[in-house]
Amino acid sequence: MSATRPVLGARRLGRSALNVSGIGFGAAPIGDLAPIGDLYAHLNDATAIATVTAALDHGVTLFDTSPLYGHGLSEHRCGTALRRAPRDAFVLSTKVGRVAEPCAPRQGGTGYVGGFPHALRFDYSYDGAMRSIEQSLLRLGLDRIDILLIHDVNRKNHGAGTESRFREAMEGAYVALDQLRSAGAVGAIGVGLNEAEMCVRFARAGDFDVMLLAGRYSLLEQPALTEFLPLAEAKGIGVMLGGVFNSGILATGPIAGATYNYEPAPPAILDRVARIERVCRAHGVALSDAALHFALAHPAIATVVLGAASPHEVARNLAGLASAPPAALWADLKAEGLLDPAAPVPR
């Protein structure tokens, strides 16, 4: 069981000197990936900027974005909102691994219905990382980035080429980020991935401060519990945990059209979530609230990064932290085989 820690109070991010709120703001949705029913629709600038501002007003200090999100639009919108706050009032995270080509035709497949018209190409080289950082700073309109993450070196994006991309990243982007950290130009470096085993690969190969893992440690599934999270704790790597609702189903419940890993949830997942939800209801706890409290309990996790596409969603996410679920909830989930017996739970 984990010790009680502040949620929106300052938490140290791994071995870095950075302190972050226990809930961070994930800026993927404001890159024009705002879900409406089972469709993805355009999000206007005013709502996007108001959403970031609402997170600031609620005490969130960590903001995570990427060149991928809206092909740069998320960074642009984040910067517009964050420039209104004192620079030391927030910690900003973005990513390298993709370079924008403003004059090239935009390709499909990123999932963004809107955003900037610029094409993106993978580039994990030293020069590619430095170019990506320069582009990000220009889109953000800020003079520094606090956290830089090597993004999406995984099988989903690279398939059989994953090993060569891993080598490229360690020999190129990692060297660039390490130099920037040594020079004091960035506060922490890491990776942003949705595969726990690749987090392990990077953790063993380099000297990283932080890792953003999406979807692989949640109330629904805990594959990161076996190797990655113990390794992160042993190495002092601060974990930024994303995807704690598994792209939707732990927020909506097992309803028609529920999504898991950004696709329609298969029957086995719908059934398991229904069983988890029944236990939660028996204790008077909303499924989404249980998912959020569970994600925060592991001692390796410094912050949970939650996406939002409106000020209302920001408030709703944080409202789920108002009261702690009873200890019997976790005991019952474990007793029914719905939660790994070794998983730390809130107390």
Coordinates of C-alpha atoms in Angstrom, one line a residue:
M1 CA 0.0 0.0 0.0
S2 CA 1.2 3.5 -0.8
A3 CA 1.6 6.4 1.5
T4 CA -0.9 9.3 1.2
R5 CA 0.6 12.0 -1.0
P6 CA -0.7 15.5 -2.1
V7 CA -2.6 15.5 -5.4
L8 CA -2.5 19.1 -6.6
G9 CA 0.4 20.0 -4.2
A10 CA 4.0 19.7 -5.4
R11 CA 5.4 16.3 -6.1
R12 CA 9.0 15.8 -7.0
L13 CA 9.4 14.4 -10.6
G14 CA 11.9 11.6 -10.3
R15 CA 15.4 12.7 -9.6
S16 CA 14.9 16.0 -11.4
A17 CA 14.6 19.3 -9.6
L18 CA 11.1 19.8 -11.0
N19 CA 8.0 19.7 -8.8
V20 CA 4.6 19.0 -10.5
S21 CA 1.0 18.7 -9.5
G22 CA -0.3 15.1 -9.0
I23 CA -2.8 15.7 -11.8
G24 CA -1.3 17.0 -15.0
F25 CA -3.0 18.4 -18.1
G26 CA -2.8 16.3 -21.3
A27 CA -3.1 18.5 -24.3
A28 CA -3.8 15.9 -27.0
P29 CA -7.6 16.7 -27.2
I30 CA -6.9 20.4 -27.8
G31 CA -5.0 19.5 -31.0
D32 CA -8.5 19.2 -32.6
L33 CA -9.2 15.7 -31.4
A34 CA -12.3 16.5 -29.3
P35 CA -14.6 13.4 -29.1
I36 CA -18.3 14.1 -29.7
G37 CA -20.2 10.8 -29.5
D38 CA -18.3 8.3 -31.7
L39 CA -16.9 11.1 -33.9
Y40 CA -14.0 13.4 -33.7
A41 CA -14.8 17.0 -34.4
H42 CA -13.2 20.4 -34.5
L43 CA -12.5 22.3 -31.3
N44 CA -12.4 26.1 -31.5
D45 CA -9.5 28.2 -30.3
A46 CA -11.5 29.9 -27.6
T47 CA -12.6 26.7 -25.9
A48 CA -9.2 25.1 -26.2
I49 CA -7.4 28.1 -24.6
A50 CA -10.1 28.4 -21.9
T51 CA -9.5 24.7 -21.1
V52 CA -5.8 25.2 -20.5
T53 CA -6.6 28.3 -18.4
A54 CA -9.1 26.4 -16.4
A55 CA -6.5 23.8 -15.5
L56 CA -4.2 26.6 -14.3
D57 CA -6.9 28.1 -12.3
H58 CA -7.6 24.8 -10.6
G59 CA -4.0 24.4 -9.5
V60 CA -2.7 22.1 -12.2
T61 CA 1.0 22.9 -12.8
L62 CA 2.1 20.2 -15.4
F63 CA 1.1 20.6 -19.0
D64 CA 2.0 17.9 -21.6
T65 CA 1.8 18.5 -25.3
S66 CA 3.5 17.3 -28.5
P67 CA 4.1 18.2 -32.1
L68 CA 1.9 15.3 -33.0
Y69 CA -1.2 16.7 -31.4
G70 CA -3.0 18.6 -34.2
H71 CA 0.3 18.7 -36.1
G72 CA 1.5 21.5 -33.8
L73 CA -1.9 23.1 -33.0
S74 CA -1.9 21.8 -29.5
E75 CA 1.5 23.4 -28.7
H76 CA 0.3 26.7 -30.3
R77 CA -2.9 26.7 -28.2
C78 CA -1.0 25.7 -25.0
G79 CA 1.5 28.5 -25.5
T80 CA -1.2 31.0 -26.1
A81 CA -2.8 30.2 -22.7
L82 CA 0.3 29.6 -20.7
R83 CA 2.0 32.8 -21.8
R84 CA -0.6 34.6 -19.7
A85 CA 0.8 33.0 -16.6
P86 CA 4.2 33.7 -14.9
R87 CA 6.7 31.3 -16.4
D88 CA 7.6 29.7 -13.1
A89 CA 3.9 28.9 -12.4
F90 CA 3.9 25.8 -14.6
V91 CA 6.0 22.9 -15.9
L92 CA 5.9 22.3 -19.6
S93 CA 6.5 19.0 -21.3
T94 CA 6.7 18.3 -25.0
K95 CA 8.2 15.7 -27.3
V96 CA 10.7 15.0 -30.0
G97 CA 10.7 12.3 -32.7
R98 CA 8.6 14.1 -35.4
V99 CA 9.7 17.1 -37.5
A100 CA 7.2 19.3 -39.2
E101 CA 7.5 19.9 -43.0
P102 CA 5.5 23.1 -43.6
C103 CA 5.6 22.9 -47.4
A104 CA 4.9 19.2 -47.7
P105 CA 1.3 17.8 -48.2
R106 CA -0.2 16.6 -44.9
Q107 CA -0.6 12.9 -44.6
G108 CA -3.4 11.1 -42.9
G109 CA -3.3 8.5 -40.2
T110 CA -2.6 10.6 -37.1
G111 CA -6.2 10.8 -36.0
Y112 CA -6.5 14.6 -36.0
V113 CA -9.4 16.0 -38.0
G114 CA -8.0 19.5 -37.9
G115 CA -4.9 21.2 -36.8
F116 CA -2.2 22.8 -38.8
P117 CA -1.7 21.7 -42.5
H118 CA 1.9 20.8 -42.0
A119 CA 3.2 17.3 -42.7
L120 CA 5.1 15.4 -40.0
R121 CA 7.9 12.9 -40.5
F122 CA 9.6 10.7 -38.0
D123 CA 13.2 11.7 -37.2
Y124 CA 15.0 10.5 -34.1
S125 CA 18.4 11.7 -35.1
Y126 CA 20.4 14.3 -33.2
D127 CA 19.7 17.0 -35.8
G128 CA 16.0 16.0 -36.0
A129 CA 15.6 16.3 -32.2
M130 CA 17.2 19.8 -32.2
R131 CA 15.1 20.9 -35.1
S132 CA 11.9 19.6 -33.4
I133 CA 12.7 21.5 -30.2
E134 CA 13.3 24.7 -32.2
Q135 CA 10.0 24.3 -34.0
S136 CA 8.2 23.6 -30.7
L137 CA 9.6 26.7 -29.1
L138 CA 8.4 28.8 -32.0
R139 CA 4.9 27.3 -31.9
L140 CA 4.7 27.7 -28.1
G141 CA 6.0 31.2 -28.1
L142 CA 8.1 30.4 -25.0
D143 CA 11.8 30.6 -24.2
R144 CA 12.2 27.2 -22.6
I145 CA 10.7 23.7 -22.3
D146 CA 11.0 22.0 -18.9
I147 CA 10.6 18.3 -20.0
L148 CA 11.6 16.7 -23.3
L149 CA 10.4 13.2 -24.2
I150 CA 11.4 11.0 -27.0
H151 CA 8.0 10.1 -28.5
D152 CA 6.4 6.9 -29.9
V153 CA 9.4 4.5 -30.4
N154 CA 7.0 1.6 -30.4
R155 CA 5.7 -1.3 -32.5
K156 CA 2.4 0.3 -33.3
N157 CA 4.2 3.1 -35.2
H158 CA 7.3 1.3 -36.5
G159 CA 6.5 -2.4 -36.7
A160 CA 9.6 -4.3 -37.9
G161 CA 11.6 -1.1 -37.9
T162 CA 11.2 -0.6 -34.1
E163 CA 14.7 -1.8 -33.3
S164 CA 16.4 0.5 -35.8
R165 CA 14.3 3.4 -34.5
F166 CA 15.3 2.5 -31.0
R167 CA 19.0 2.7 -32.0
E168 CA 18.5 5.9 -33.9
A169 CA 16.8 7.4 -30.8
M170 CA 19.5 6.4 -28.4
E171 CA 22.4 7.4 -30.7
G172 CA 20.7 10.7 -31.8
A173 CA 17.8 12.2 -29.9
Y174 CA 18.9 10.9 -26.5
V175 CA 22.4 12.4 -27.0
A176 CA 20.8 15.8 -27.9
L177 CA 18.5 15.8 -24.9
D178 CA 21.3 14.7 -22.5
Q179 CA 23.5 17.6 -23.7
L180 CA 20.6 20.0 -23.2
R181 CA 20.0 18.7 -19.7
S182 CA 23.7 19.0 -18.9
A183 CA 23.8 22.6 -20.1
G184 CA 20.7 23.4 -17.9
A185 CA 18.6 24.2 -20.9
V186 CA 16.0 21.5 -19.9
G187 CA 15.0 20.2 -16.5
A188 CA 14.3 16.6 -17.3
I189 CA 14.4 14.2 -20.2
G190 CA 12.6 10.9 -20.9
V191 CA 10.4 9.0 -23.2
G192 CA 6.7 9.0 -24.0
L193 CA 5.3 5.6 -24.9
N194 CA 2.3 3.3 -24.7
E195 CA 4.3 0.1 -24.4
A196 CA 5.7 -0.8 -20.9
E197 CA 8.4 -3.1 -22.4
M198 CA 9.8 -0.3 -24.5
C199 CA 9.9 1.9 -21.4
V200 CA 12.0 -0.9 -19.8
R201 CA 14.3 -0.9 -22.8
F202 CA 14.9 2.8 -22.6
A203 CA 15.3 2.8 -18.8
R204 CA 18.1 0.2 -19.1
A205 CA 19.8 1.9 -22.0
G206 CA 20.0 5.5 -20.8
D207 CA 19.9 7.9 -17.9
F208 CA 16.4 9.2 -17.9
D209 CA 14.6 11.4 -15.3
V210 CA 11.0 10.8 -16.4
M211 CA 8.8 8.5 -18.5
L212 CA 5.3 9.0 -19.8
L213 CA 3.5 5.7 -20.1
A214 CA 0.0 5.7 -21.5
G215 CA -2.6 3.0 -21.0
R216 CA -0.5 0.2 -19.6
Y217 CA -1.3 0.8 -15.9
S218 CA -4.9 1.3 -15.1
L219 CA -7.8 -0.1 -13.1
L220 CA -8.5 -2.3 -16.1
E221 CA -5.0 -3.7 -16.7
Q222 CA -1.6 -3.5 -15.0
P223 CA 1.1 -5.0 -17.3
A224 CA 3.6 -2.3 -16.2
L225 CA 3.4 -3.5 -12.6
T226 CA 5.7 -6.5 -13.1
E227 CA 8.8 -4.9 -14.5
F228 CA 8.6 -1.3 -15.5
L229 CA 7.2 0.4 -12.4
P230 CA 9.6 -1.5 -10.0
L231 CA 12.5 -0.6 -12.3
A232 CA 11.4 3.1 -12.4
E233 CA 11.1 3.2 -8.7
A234 CA 14.6 1.6 -8.3
K235 CA 16.2 4.1 -10.7
G236 CA 14.4 7.1 -9.4
I237 CA 12.5 7.7 -12.7
G238 CA 9.4 9.8 -12.2
V239 CA 6.4 8.3 -14.1
M240 CA 3.9 10.5 -15.8
L241 CA 0.9 8.2 -16.2
G242 CA -1.4 8.7 -19.1
G243 CA -4.4 6.8 -20.5
V244 CA -5.8 5.9 -17.1
F245 CA -9.3 5.6 -18.6
N246 CA -7.9 3.3 -21.4
S247 CA -9.0 5.9 -24.0
G248 CA -12.5 6.1 -22.7
I249 CA -14.0 2.9 -21.3
L250 CA -13.1 3.5 -17.7
A251 CA -14.7 6.9 -18.0
T252 CA -17.9 5.9 -19.8
G253 CA -18.3 2.4 -18.5
P254 CA -19.1 -0.6 -20.8
I255 CA -21.7 1.3 -22.9
A256 CA -22.4 0.8 -26.6
G257 CA -19.6 2.5 -28.5
A258 CA -17.1 2.5 -25.6
T259 CA -13.5 2.7 -26.8
Y260 CA -10.5 0.8 -25.6
N261 CA -7.1 1.7 -27.0
Y262 CA -8.8 4.2 -29.4
E263 CA -10.9 1.4 -31.0
P264 CA -14.3 -0.1 -30.2
A265 CA -13.9 -2.2 -27.1
P266 CA -14.0 -6.0 -27.7
P267 CA -16.5 -8.2 -25.8
A268 CA -13.9 -9.5 -23.3
I269 CA -13.0 -5.9 -22.3
L270 CA -16.6 -4.8 -22.0
D271 CA -17.3 -7.8 -19.8
R272 CA -14.3 -7.1 -17.5
V273 CA -15.2 -3.5 -17.2
A274 CA -18.8 -4.4 -16.4
R275 CA -17.6 -6.6 -13.6
I276 CA -15.3 -3.9 -12.2
E277 CA -18.1 -1.3 -12.4
R278 CA -20.5 -3.6 -10.4
V279 CA -18.0 -3.8 -7.6
C280 CA -17.5 0.0 -7.7
R281 CA -21.3 0.6 -7.6
A282 CA -21.6 -1.8 -4.6
H283 CA -19.4 0.6 -2.7
G284 CA -21.0 3.8 -4.0
V285 CA -18.0 4.8 -6.1
A286 CA -18.1 6.0 -9.7
L287 CA -15.9 3.8 -12.1
S288 CA -14.0 6.8 -13.3
D289 CA -13.2 8.0 -9.8
A290 CA -12.0 4.6 -8.8
A291 CA -9.8 4.5 -11.9
L292 CA -8.2 7.9 -11.0
H293 CA -7.6 7.1 -7.4
F294 CA -6.0 3.7 -8.3
A295 CA -3.7 5.3 -10.8
L296 CA -2.3 7.7 -8.2
A297 CA -1.5 5.1 -5.6
H298 CA 1.7 3.6 -7.0
P299 CA 4.8 5.2 -5.4
A300 CA 6.6 5.4 -8.8
I301 CA 3.9 7.6 -10.3
A302 CA 4.6 11.3 -9.8
T303 CA 1.6 12.5 -11.8
V304 CA -1.5 11.4 -13.8
V305 CA -1.9 13.2 -17.0
L306 CA -5.6 13.7 -17.9
G307 CA -6.8 15.1 -21.2
A308 CA -9.6 17.5 -21.4
A309 CA -11.4 19.4 -24.2
S310 CA -13.4 21.9 -22.1
P311 CA -13.3 23.7 -18.8
H312 CA -16.1 21.5 -17.6
E313 CA -14.0 18.4 -18.3
V314 CA -11.2 19.8 -16.3
A315 CA -13.5 20.5 -13.3
R316 CA -15.1 17.0 -13.6
N317 CA -11.8 15.2 -13.7
L318 CA -10.6 17.0 -10.5
A319 CA -14.0 16.6 -8.8
G320 CA -13.3 12.8 -8.8
L321 CA -10.6 13.3 -6.3
A322 CA -12.8 14.9 -3.7
S323 CA -13.4 11.8 -1.6
A324 CA -11.4 8.6 -1.2
P325 CA -13.0 5.3 -2.0
P326 CA -13.3 2.8 0.9
A327 CA -10.5 0.3 1.4
A328 CA -13.1 -2.5 1.0
L329 CA -13.5 -1.6 -2.6
W330 CA -9.9 -2.5 -3.4
A331 CA -10.1 -5.7 -1.3
D332 CA -13.2 -6.8 -3.2
L333 CA -11.6 -6.1 -6.6
K334 CA -8.6 -8.2 -5.7
A335 CA -10.8 -11.0 -4.2
E336 CA -12.7 -11.2 -7.5
G337 CA -9.6 -11.4 -9.5
L338 CA -10.2 -8.0 -11.1
L339 CA -7.1 -6.3 -9.8
D340 CA -3.5 -7.6 -9.5
P341 CA -2.9 -8.8 -5.9
A342 CA 0.4 -6.9 -5.8
A343 CA -1.0 -3.6 -7.0
P344 CA -0.6 -0.8 -4.5
V345 CA -3.9 0.8 -3.5
P346 CA -4.9 4.1 -1.9
R347 CA -5.1 4.5 1.8

